[in-house]
Amino acid sequence: MRGLLVTLPALALATGIDLAGIDRSVAPGDDFFRFANGAWLKTTEIPADRAAYGPGAILAELTTRRTAELLRQAAADRRAAEGSATRRIGDFYASLIDQATIDRLGLAPLRPTLDRITGLSERRALAEALGATLRADVDALNSTNFHTDNLFGLWVAQDLDDPDHYAPFLLQGGLDMPDRAYYLDPSPRMAEIRTRFLAHVTRMLELARLSEPSARAARVVELERRIALAHVPRAESEDVRRGNNHWTRAELDSHAPGLDWAAYLAAAGLGGQQRFVVWQPRAVTGISALVASQPLEAWRDYLAFHALGHAAAVLPSAFGEERFAFHGTVLAGIPLRREDWKRASDVTSAALGEEVGRLYVERYFPPSAKARIEGMVANLLAAFRRRIDALDWMDAPTKARAREKLAALEVGVGYPGRWRDYSGLRVVRGDAFGNVQRAELFDLRHGLAKLGRPVDRSEWVMTPQRVNAVNLPAMNALNFPAAMLQPPFFDPARPLAMDYGAIGTVIGHEISHSFDDQGSQFDASGRLRNWWTEADRGHFEAQAARLVKQYDGYRPFPDLHVNGTLTLSENIADVAGLAAAYDAFRLSLASSEAPTVAGLSGDQQFFLSFAQSWRAKVREPALRQQVIQDGHAPNEYRADTVRNLDAWYAAFGVSSGQALYLAPPERVRIW
Ligand SMILES: [Zn+2]
């Protein structure tokens, strides 16, 4: 595997663009992704412990390495006071890398749970056991995480009809594999995965020394198949209007009979809650019915398998290895499991997110970087405002409300203004299993405690040490974590054209989410409300439909094309973000021209930097999983967003007859 220390200096090049990574034998107008990245693609190998490789993965590796170093220092600090952040972080990490202790304890930490499952003899107790698994582990709108291996997932966020108050959102769950398609798709490839899945479930139950593992596994797989049948497809889950269903407590009983809701909710800590938002009503109804109709025996086996899978990272290594063999190798094509210290660092980083994040930004995110980004954000917002002013299809009243929404947008750069308090979380050195379980429950209680309290708009949904960025529609806010603000996305030492082409387009992308098919349904206060005239919405939807068609036409595999509907929000944000970042770049120049670098004009630097920020190599199973399940199109097609911008045609002399060429009326312009 190529180490980071070798790879990174190659990214932070003197020119700010990877000239050696370009393949000049490819015409930019035929395949811009391969023109910008062809030589890099030919010479780069995906590390054995990764499903994909590119700038995002490289920065994630670097950040894991830096974070692990901070964690090791905390773990070694014997003077850290009981209850201090350093002590908590250090003990958490030290417990996770202490595999000898984890192996010695065996299944003992999970034994009370397994015994309770074995003893389940009636439906009420079953409902309690299912309720005890509920966690705050999904997010329908911000990070858009729709998967939970527990029966349902909980998301506590602003009520979309009443953004001054929090509401509990219930989401479908209960599948071990990533999506219903893995259970139901008739293709030979998916059928093969199902055979491997049955073997995996059998092996996990065998490792736990349960009797008749094959018979139990068959029951688990059949029950999950039925749950998958009840699930709604991912593209439907993405539709906020179909998700915003307010149910009273009584309506859970009447609309979704089967599960003993009183017992389930009491065990989940939601016993007194009277109002819920049920994101996928059809699925919640279907899953609830299965709790009553399917044999208790099948549910017991199901709960045992899920308890083992959920805790695999903190059980004896055989469990983690078996789980990786299926979820890592079979489902994502990754040959090698990540090293212990990387996994431990990531688990600690997720459990104690902002406490670790605070240490991270103190060390790695200087105020000067924050200031330069904030200057770019100001130009992006100005460019976006001008685009709104210049739209010829939009009515004046709709424009006024769009400007109002833009003005109210809260842009967070690097880290949150206020840090979360973890002092209520008990961490015990040597108890990896207990620590992870308590951290999950701490998160759940943090969510439950928000119910009934005023909304805190300064709260972040991503940690500063996460390589990503996010739009929070109901908060009308953006988070740009510090770990994303590094080369090749951002580099204070290079020309601005390149920063605008990379991090500038990311900022533009996130701003645009406020105005994409989903974000544009939220007003300035975060309320889900239509603030558009019918004619304006009609124009917007017609443009969006053309974008759906454009992306439906991309075929990464002969038997699988990109789902233009599933990826629509992200594609709108890509098109609009690129256009706004380009404007902001021109705005930053005032009336001068950007200096050429290595013979490249300012515009060429901008577009090349964009396409290089999306460079990636992805293993085939992981790419298939992405196309089926992910709201983002594969990176290659994201780089090709350029074909919708007139300036790209001029910058590279692209003409009709070339593969990416779109006649001017076919180029999609939304904002
Ligand atoms: Zn996005």
XYZ file of C-alpha atoms and ligand atoms in Angstrom:
672
model
C 0.000 0.000 0.000
C 1.250 3.470 -0.782
C 1.677 5.279 2.510
C 0.204 8.668 3.050
C 3.573 10.210 3.565
C 4.379 9.282 -0.014
C 1.056 10.293 -1.475
C 0.380 13.604 0.204
C 3.307 15.710 -0.961
C 2.375 14.564 -4.462
C -1.005 16.191 -3.965
C 0.256 19.441 -2.484
C 2.210 20.251 -5.639
C 4.130 23.401 -6.289
C 1.692 24.279 -9.079
C -1.381 23.408 -6.989
C -2.610 21.131 -9.788
C -1.409 17.605 -10.503
C -0.010 18.136 -14.017
C 1.484 14.631 -14.089
C -1.952 13.136 -13.406
C -3.413 14.537 -16.639
C -3.816 12.249 -19.665
C -3.307 14.452 -22.723
C -4.188 11.603 -25.077
C -7.843 12.028 -24.031
C -9.735 15.010 -25.439
C -11.304 17.112 -22.642
C -14.569 17.237 -24.627
C -14.776 13.439 -24.872
C -14.041 12.464 -21.288
C -13.120 15.303 -18.971
C -12.696 13.022 -15.943
C -10.066 10.933 -17.786
C -8.391 13.945 -19.338
C -7.888 15.446 -15.852
C -7.064 12.167 -14.087
C -6.123 9.503 -16.648
C -2.432 9.253 -15.772
C -3.261 9.198 -12.057
C -5.852 6.446 -12.631
C -3.264 4.339 -14.488
C -0.609 4.615 -11.791
C -2.711 4.527 -8.615
C -3.615 1.352 -6.721
C -6.456 1.237 -4.226
C -4.930 0.355 -0.832
C -5.918 -3.162 0.250
C -7.962 -1.904 3.205
C -10.034 0.544 1.159
C -13.118 0.220 -1.054
C -12.183 3.370 -2.950
C -9.329 5.821 -3.222
C -9.045 9.483 -4.033
C -8.655 12.842 -2.263
C -11.480 12.107 0.196
C -9.948 8.778 1.252
C -6.446 10.258 1.382
C -7.592 13.052 3.680
C -9.616 10.598 5.769
C -6.433 8.503 6.209
C -4.397 11.546 7.151
C -7.046 12.657 9.635
C -7.310 9.174 11.168
C -3.529 9.151 11.577
C -3.491 12.571 13.226
C -6.466 11.757 15.412
C -4.939 8.437 16.505
C -1.797 10.307 17.531
C -3.860 12.679 19.713
C -5.713 9.691 21.181
C -2.476 7.829 21.942
C -1.147 10.876 23.748
C -4.357 11.132 25.772
C -4.199 7.408 26.601
C -0.600 7.751 27.800
C -1.309 10.806 29.969
C -1.385 9.239 33.408
C -1.906 12.593 35.110
C -5.241 13.269 33.378
C -7.883 13.789 36.071
C -10.813 11.408 36.505
C -13.761 12.818 34.513
C -11.597 15.097 32.315
C -11.881 15.060 28.529
C -8.337 13.734 28.154
C -9.059 10.876 30.532
C -12.314 9.990 28.803
C -10.841 10.020 25.309
C -7.690 8.180 26.362
C -9.556 5.440 28.251
C -12.002 4.948 25.382
C -9.237 4.514 22.813
C -7.018 2.393 25.067
C -9.921 -0.024 25.690
C -10.593 -0.445 21.978
C -7.012 -1.313 21.032
C -6.669 -3.718 23.945
C -7.699 -6.756 21.903
C -6.139 -9.139 24.453
C -8.630 -8.034 27.107
C -11.499 -8.092 24.615
C -10.582 -11.650 23.591
C -10.186 -12.772 27.203
C -13.669 -11.489 28.124
C -15.165 -13.430 25.224
C -18.940 -13.143 24.963
C -19.322 -12.344 28.682
C -20.245 -8.640 28.152
C -22.994 -9.641 25.703
C -24.189 -12.617 27.762
C -26.992 -10.796 29.667
C -28.455 -9.594 26.348
C -28.200 -13.048 24.747
C -29.773 -14.712 27.801
C -32.620 -12.259 27.745
C -33.219 -12.991 24.051
C -33.182 -16.754 24.677
C -35.759 -16.288 27.416
C -38.260 -14.339 25.296
C -41.521 -16.268 25.495
C -44.229 -13.758 24.634
C -44.810 -10.766 22.328
C -44.756 -8.085 24.989
C -41.257 -9.074 26.082
C -40.265 -9.219 22.412
C -41.467 -5.626 21.946
C -39.428 -4.548 24.979
C -36.311 -6.257 23.627
C -36.788 -4.563 20.255
C -37.406 -1.190 21.955
C -34.173 -1.539 23.916
C -32.254 -1.546 20.614
C -33.525 1.858 19.423
C -30.681 4.348 18.905
C -30.312 7.875 17.529
C -28.546 6.451 14.479
C -30.318 7.773 11.365
C -30.790 11.158 9.720
C -33.289 11.710 6.933
C -32.246 15.172 5.866
C -28.754 16.330 6.847
C -26.278 13.472 6.637
C -29.005 11.398 4.928
C -28.209 8.159 6.699
C -31.195 5.883 6.172
C -29.716 2.593 7.316
C -29.953 1.036 10.753
C -29.591 -2.631 11.674
C -32.053 -2.074 14.545
C -35.772 -2.591 13.848
C -36.348 1.161 13.593
C -34.055 4.178 13.699
C -34.619 7.405 15.605
C -33.748 10.899 14.427
C -34.447 13.853 16.710
C -34.557 17.069 14.690
C -36.669 20.131 14.072
C -40.272 19.428 13.283
C -40.529 20.315 9.589
C -43.907 21.977 10.185
C -42.747 23.764 13.329
C -38.974 24.372 13.174
C -38.835 25.972 16.641
C -39.472 22.573 18.220
C -37.845 19.174 18.006
C -39.735 16.058 16.953
C -38.862 12.325 17.094
C -38.686 10.855 13.582
C -39.097 7.085 13.230
C -37.404 5.445 10.233
C -37.567 1.937 8.783
C -34.731 -0.393 9.741
C -33.950 -3.959 10.688
C -31.819 -5.109 7.735
C -28.237 -6.233 8.114
C -27.424 -5.714 4.416
C -27.379 -2.127 3.094
C -30.650 -1.988 1.136
C -33.815 -3.912 0.282
C -32.416 -4.547 -3.227
C -29.870 -6.971 -1.746
C -32.741 -9.167 -0.561
C -35.112 -8.819 -3.503
C -33.222 -8.089 -6.732
C -33.409 -11.218 -8.951
C -30.053 -10.644 -10.746
C -27.519 -13.512 -10.478
C -25.073 -11.195 -8.755
C -27.496 -10.341 -5.951
C -28.567 -13.994 -5.704
C -24.913 -14.900 -5.141
C -24.601 -12.250 -2.424
C -27.657 -13.755 -0.693
C -25.989 -17.185 -0.667
C -22.922 -15.623 0.933
C -25.161 -13.774 3.404
C -26.761 -17.021 4.602
C -23.269 -18.456 5.142
C -22.258 -15.317 7.055
C -25.271 -15.450 9.399
C -24.618 -19.151 10.011
C -20.979 -18.482 10.837
C -21.784 -15.670 13.306
C -24.245 -17.902 15.170
C -21.709 -20.747 15.130
C -19.052 -18.491 16.628
C -21.505 -17.714 19.444
C -21.897 -21.492 19.938
C -25.641 -21.431 19.387
C -27.244 -24.793 18.586
C -28.422 -25.575 15.026
C -26.832 -22.498 13.471
C -27.945 -23.378 9.917
C -31.607 -23.675 10.840
C -31.430 -20.444 12.836
C -29.660 -18.616 10.017
C -32.314 -19.689 7.533
C -34.989 -18.201 9.814
C -33.038 -14.942 10.190
C -32.565 -14.532 6.447
C -36.224 -15.280 5.736
C -37.370 -12.768 8.362
C -35.065 -10.106 6.916
C -36.415 -10.865 3.442
C -39.908 -10.123 4.741
C -38.700 -6.901 6.375
C -37.079 -5.936 3.060
C -40.416 -6.504 1.303
C -41.989 -3.987 3.698
C -39.206 -1.416 3.109
C -39.740 1.505 0.736
C -36.975 2.089 -1.845
C -34.245 4.597 -1.101
C -35.419 7.114 -3.732
C -38.800 7.269 -1.985
C -37.146 7.806 1.405
C -35.334 10.823 -0.056
C -38.645 12.542 -0.790
C -39.257 14.834 2.156
C -42.941 15.333 1.417
C -43.558 11.603 1.563
C -41.624 11.465 4.828
C -43.269 14.288 6.752
C -46.112 12.271 8.314
C -47.236 13.335 11.760
C -48.760 10.528 13.780
C -50.098 10.669 17.311
C -49.214 7.984 19.802
C -52.695 6.458 19.289
C -52.159 6.383 15.529
C -49.111 4.136 15.948
C -51.505 1.537 17.390
C -54.247 2.084 14.826
C -52.135 2.609 11.665
C -49.377 0.113 12.498
C -50.849 -2.714 14.573
C -48.830 -5.769 15.537
C -45.933 -4.467 17.589
C -46.859 -3.732 21.219
C -46.037 -0.039 20.881
C -46.513 0.759 24.586
C -43.866 -1.794 25.522
C -41.569 -0.854 22.625
C -41.633 2.890 23.320
C -41.253 2.525 27.087
C -38.136 0.394 26.566
C -36.787 2.953 24.097
C -37.208 5.876 26.514
C -40.123 7.327 24.543
C -42.939 6.150 26.841
C -44.408 9.611 27.389
C -44.093 10.865 23.809
C -47.428 11.774 22.181
C -46.364 12.914 18.689
C -44.091 11.278 16.119
C -43.043 11.791 12.538
C -43.226 8.465 10.695
C -40.908 8.758 7.694
C -41.951 5.595 5.815
C -45.502 4.793 6.988
C -45.894 1.786 4.684
C -42.707 0.227 6.033
C -43.446 0.952 9.690
C -46.893 -0.612 9.241
C -45.452 -3.649 7.448
C -42.631 -4.220 9.944
C -44.973 -3.810 12.912
C -47.277 -6.482 11.459
C -44.326 -8.873 11.141
C -43.600 -8.553 14.854
C -47.016 -10.149 15.484
C -47.184 -12.586 12.580
C -43.721 -14.156 12.486
C -42.745 -16.969 14.862
C -41.150 -15.905 18.145
C -38.398 -18.401 17.419
C -37.435 -16.466 14.273
C -37.387 -13.190 16.199
C -35.166 -14.668 18.896
C -32.652 -15.851 16.282
C -32.872 -12.502 14.526
C -32.213 -10.551 17.731
C -29.265 -12.791 18.621
C -27.682 -12.364 15.184
C -28.201 -8.600 15.257
C -26.793 -8.279 18.785
C -23.652 -10.128 17.631
C -23.292 -8.124 14.418
C -23.905 -4.794 16.108
C -21.241 -5.428 18.747
C -18.751 -7.259 16.496
C -16.131 -4.501 16.776
C -15.886 -4.991 20.559
C -16.222 -8.779 20.687
C -13.401 -11.356 20.285
C -11.572 -10.833 17.004
C -13.212 -13.812 15.247
C -16.507 -11.892 15.207
C -15.001 -8.706 13.780
C -13.109 -10.706 11.167
C -16.211 -12.622 10.080
C -18.242 -9.434 9.892
C -15.541 -7.791 7.797
C -15.299 -10.833 5.491
C -18.930 -10.270 4.541
C -19.565 -6.531 4.919
C -16.076 -5.456 3.821
C -14.985 -8.065 1.294
C -18.218 -9.472 -0.181
C -20.283 -6.275 -0.134
C -17.579 -3.682 -0.820
C -14.752 -5.729 -2.374
C -12.153 -4.687 0.243
C -9.491 -7.413 0.592
C -7.894 -6.346 3.863
C -9.385 -5.258 7.176
C -8.137 -1.896 8.448
C -5.514 -1.998 11.170
C -6.683 -2.019 14.812
C -5.484 1.478 15.601
C -7.312 2.992 12.611
C -10.576 1.296 13.553
C -10.133 2.265 17.201
C -9.426 5.850 16.222
C -12.537 6.049 14.030
C -14.804 4.444 16.646
C -13.532 6.840 19.337
C -13.916 9.751 16.942
C -17.527 8.782 16.305
C -18.418 8.153 19.953
C -16.748 11.245 21.455
C -16.997 13.337 18.305
C -16.715 16.923 19.453
C -14.457 16.170 22.395
C -11.921 14.647 19.975
C -12.724 17.376 17.435
C -11.773 20.110 19.844
C -8.280 18.644 20.255
C -8.041 18.205 16.491
C -8.788 21.810 15.540
C -6.518 23.204 18.247
C -3.656 21.343 16.593
C -4.555 21.372 12.894
C -6.867 24.219 11.946
C -5.245 27.662 12.268
C -7.355 30.866 12.414
C -5.734 32.024 9.127
C -7.290 29.060 7.266
C -10.690 29.831 8.757
C -10.383 33.473 7.618
C -9.487 32.589 4.013
C -12.439 30.190 3.744
C -14.807 32.748 5.222
C -13.696 35.202 2.519
C -14.513 32.627 -0.151
C -17.901 31.932 1.455
C -18.716 35.664 1.265
C -17.938 35.692 -2.479
C -19.965 32.532 -3.050
C -22.971 34.032 -1.294
C -22.615 37.231 -3.341
C -22.386 35.195 -6.572
C -25.453 33.216 -5.622
C -27.396 36.410 -4.818
C -26.507 37.792 -8.264
C -27.655 34.583 -9.909
C -31.012 34.875 -8.175
C -31.310 38.526 -9.294
C -30.483 37.579 -12.889
C -32.965 34.673 -13.267
C -35.359 35.570 -16.066
C -37.912 32.877 -15.269
C -38.503 33.608 -11.599
C -41.215 35.951 -10.247
C -40.205 38.936 -8.130
C -41.943 37.667 -4.941
C -40.244 34.252 -5.191
C -36.900 35.986 -5.789
C -37.406 38.137 -2.685
C -37.997 35.035 -0.572
C -34.987 33.279 -2.094
C -32.799 36.274 -1.157
C -34.284 36.252 2.333
C -33.406 32.589 2.717
C -29.848 33.165 1.483
C -29.391 36.085 3.904
C -30.520 33.938 6.863
C -28.170 31.037 5.975
C -25.832 30.194 8.852
C -22.427 29.116 7.519
C -20.230 27.212 9.995
C -16.546 26.905 9.065
C -14.171 24.417 10.717
C -15.967 23.627 13.990
C -19.089 24.516 15.990
C -19.286 27.744 17.977
C -20.147 25.799 21.125
C -18.747 22.389 22.080
C -20.906 19.519 23.280
C -20.480 18.371 26.883
C -19.623 14.667 27.344
C -19.125 14.756 31.119
C -22.242 12.582 31.603
C -20.671 9.669 29.706
C -18.988 7.041 31.893
C -15.881 5.548 30.289
C -14.088 2.643 31.974
C -10.629 1.567 30.865
C -10.712 -2.109 29.898
C -14.442 -2.184 29.120
C -14.583 -1.582 25.351
C -17.988 -3.229 25.012
C -19.543 -1.223 27.854
C -17.986 2.027 26.666
C -19.380 1.690 23.137
C -22.797 0.678 24.453
C -22.892 3.579 26.928
C -21.783 6.010 24.199
C -24.682 4.883 21.976
C -27.138 5.304 24.844
C -25.578 8.677 25.709
C -26.328 9.787 22.131
C -29.868 8.439 22.350
C -30.496 10.316 25.618
C -28.928 13.453 24.166
C -31.533 13.207 21.387
C -34.427 12.406 23.724
C -33.495 15.305 26.023
C -34.007 17.728 23.128
C -37.703 16.857 22.880
C -39.605 19.761 24.355
C -36.548 22.048 24.495
C -35.950 25.093 22.247
C -34.000 24.386 19.065
C -30.245 25.032 19.197
C -29.302 26.322 15.751
C -25.598 26.332 16.492
C -25.454 22.550 16.882
C -23.429 20.688 14.243
C -24.298 17.322 12.707
C -20.739 16.482 11.622
C -17.562 16.396 13.662
C -14.659 18.743 12.741
C -12.433 15.716 11.991
C -14.809 14.382 9.324
C -13.837 14.802 5.652
C -17.195 16.026 4.370
C -19.542 19.011 4.285
C -23.268 19.246 4.857
C -26.384 21.364 4.425
C -28.976 21.305 7.226
C -32.239 22.296 5.491
C -34.421 22.663 8.592
C -31.695 24.686 10.362
C -30.963 26.719 7.220
C -27.297 26.146 8.060
C -24.098 24.679 6.568
C -21.243 22.807 8.291
C -17.769 22.733 6.704
C -15.628 20.497 8.970
C -11.944 21.405 9.388
C -10.712 18.070 7.991
C -12.230 18.876 4.584
C -10.392 22.206 4.420
C -7.018 20.823 3.310
C -5.211 20.136 -0.011
C -6.302 19.243 -2.639
C -9.600 20.925 -1.743
C -8.035 23.947 -0.129
C -4.480 25.230 -0.050
C -3.701 28.813 1.013
C -0.378 28.548 -0.861
C -1.835 28.214 -4.373
C -3.732 30.502 -6.799
C -7.338 31.214 -5.883
C -8.617 29.791 -9.209
C -7.696 26.316 -7.969
C -9.284 26.794 -4.541
C -12.491 28.044 -6.142
C -12.505 25.030 -8.490
C -12.154 22.621 -5.552
C -13.395 23.798 -2.118
C -15.274 26.696 -3.754
C -17.453 24.255 -5.689
C -18.018 22.275 -2.473
C -19.184 25.463 -0.727
C -21.350 26.307 -3.755
C -22.712 22.750 -3.693
C -23.767 23.063 -0.044
C -25.304 26.527 -0.521
C -27.230 25.185 -3.522
C -28.722 22.390 -1.428
C -30.828 25.128 0.165
C -32.324 25.616 -3.296
C -32.352 22.109 -4.780
C -35.502 20.013 -5.317
C -35.609 19.271 -1.583
C -34.035 22.355 0.025
C -36.197 24.724 -1.994
C -39.224 23.338 -0.159
C -37.947 24.828 3.118
C -38.341 28.541 3.823
C -35.862 30.877 5.550
C -36.960 29.681 9.004
C -36.558 26.007 8.068
C -40.293 25.344 7.756
C -41.387 22.875 5.072
C -43.578 25.252 3.145
C -44.093 26.116 -0.497
C -42.806 29.659 -1.099
C -42.812 29.358 -4.888
C -45.403 30.411 -7.440
C -46.752 27.566 -9.518
C -45.076 28.848 -12.695
C -41.677 29.083 -10.964
C -41.971 25.585 -9.541
C -43.026 24.319 -12.971
C -39.924 25.771 -14.629
C -37.683 24.392 -11.897
C -39.182 20.917 -12.208
C -38.819 20.901 -15.986
C -35.099 21.687 -15.640
C -34.779 19.051 -12.931
C -36.430 16.459 -15.199
C -33.771 17.153 -17.850
C -31.066 16.587 -15.267
C -32.674 13.265 -14.269
C -32.447 12.221 -17.925
C -28.832 13.375 -18.239
C -27.750 11.204 -15.281
C -29.971 8.235 -16.183
C -27.851 8.080 -19.340
C -24.610 7.300 -17.436
C -23.792 3.582 -17.357
C -20.962 2.490 -15.061
C -21.956 -1.153 -15.787
C -23.746 -2.688 -18.783
C -26.502 -3.935 -16.440
C -26.731 -0.897 -14.144
C -27.175 2.801 -14.879
C -27.025 5.779 -12.531
C -30.442 6.532 -10.981
C -31.132 10.118 -12.052
C -34.067 10.400 -9.655
C -32.221 9.060 -6.620
C -29.265 11.402 -7.247
C -31.249 14.452 -8.351
C -30.705 16.665 -5.273
C -26.967 16.072 -5.379
C -26.764 16.640 -9.120
C -28.673 19.926 -8.873
C -26.282 20.983 -6.109
C -23.304 20.000 -8.287
C -24.514 21.974 -11.310
C -25.545 25.040 -9.309
C -22.506 24.871 -7.024
C -20.091 24.729 -9.949
C -21.805 27.679 -11.626
C -21.804 29.770 -8.439
C -18.169 28.928 -7.658
C -17.172 29.928 -11.176
C -18.950 33.273 -10.752
C -17.353 33.781 -7.337
C -13.938 33.083 -8.857
C -14.544 35.714 -11.583
C -15.830 38.070 -8.897
C -12.610 37.634 -6.887
C -10.605 38.750 -9.938
C -12.527 42.025 -10.230
C -11.678 43.080 -13.805
C -8.198 41.553 -14.059
C -7.331 38.149 -15.577
C -5.978 35.271 -13.500
C -2.259 34.562 -14.023
C -1.506 31.499 -16.153
C 0.197 28.589 -14.407
C 2.174 26.043 -16.440
C 0.454 27.306 -19.575
C -3.028 26.892 -18.066
C -5.434 29.848 -18.084
C -7.348 30.773 -14.942
C -10.492 29.091 -16.267
C -8.551 25.944 -17.160
C -7.059 25.862 -13.636
C -10.547 26.229 -12.186
C -12.084 23.339 -14.147
C -9.056 21.043 -13.841
C -8.890 21.589 -10.106
C -12.602 20.715 -9.957
C -12.211 17.466 -11.918
C -9.105 16.485 -9.957
C -10.915 16.996 -6.657
C -13.343 14.267 -7.833
C -10.683 11.787 -8.939
C -11.341 8.332 -7.568
C -10.801 4.640 -8.108
C -13.578 2.441 -6.735
C -13.782 -1.332 -6.383
C -16.566 -2.852 -8.430
C -18.805 -4.143 -5.579
C -18.496 -0.811 -3.778
C -19.370 1.086 -6.951
C -22.436 -1.109 -7.435
C -23.460 -0.496 -3.823
C -23.055 3.247 -4.376
C -25.151 3.264 -7.549
C -27.960 1.334 -5.806
C -27.964 3.035 -2.441
C -26.157 6.371 -2.476
C -27.765 9.738 -3.185
C -24.527 10.853 -4.925
C -23.608 9.912 -8.488
C -20.201 8.189 -8.910
C -17.346 10.728 -8.887
C -16.580 10.326 -12.583
C -19.981 11.751 -13.533
C -19.737 14.452 -10.912
C -16.583 15.667 -12.666
C -18.538 15.720 -15.934
C -20.943 18.306 -14.453
C -18.776 20.800 -16.382
C -20.690 20.013 -19.594
C -23.546 22.182 -18.324
C -21.358 25.318 -18.121
C -20.694 27.532 -21.170
C -17.333 28.669 -19.775
C -16.005 25.093 -19.847
C -16.633 24.852 -23.607
C -14.657 28.036 -24.204
C -11.837 27.057 -21.823
C -11.121 23.738 -23.569
C -12.383 24.385 -27.106
C -15.088 21.723 -26.836
C -17.196 21.375 -29.961
C -20.185 19.443 -31.290
C -19.459 15.813 -32.086
C -17.475 15.305 -28.888
C -18.913 12.836 -26.385
C -19.670 15.298 -23.590
C -20.896 18.063 -25.902
C -24.352 19.428 -25.163
C -25.941 21.986 -27.486
C -26.565 25.233 -25.557
C -30.320 24.593 -25.061
C -29.551 21.125 -23.634
C -27.236 22.488 -20.927
C -29.094 22.464 -17.631
C -29.158 25.831 -15.855
C -31.148 25.848 -12.684
C -29.777 28.757 -10.666
Zn -24.646 17.239 -1.301
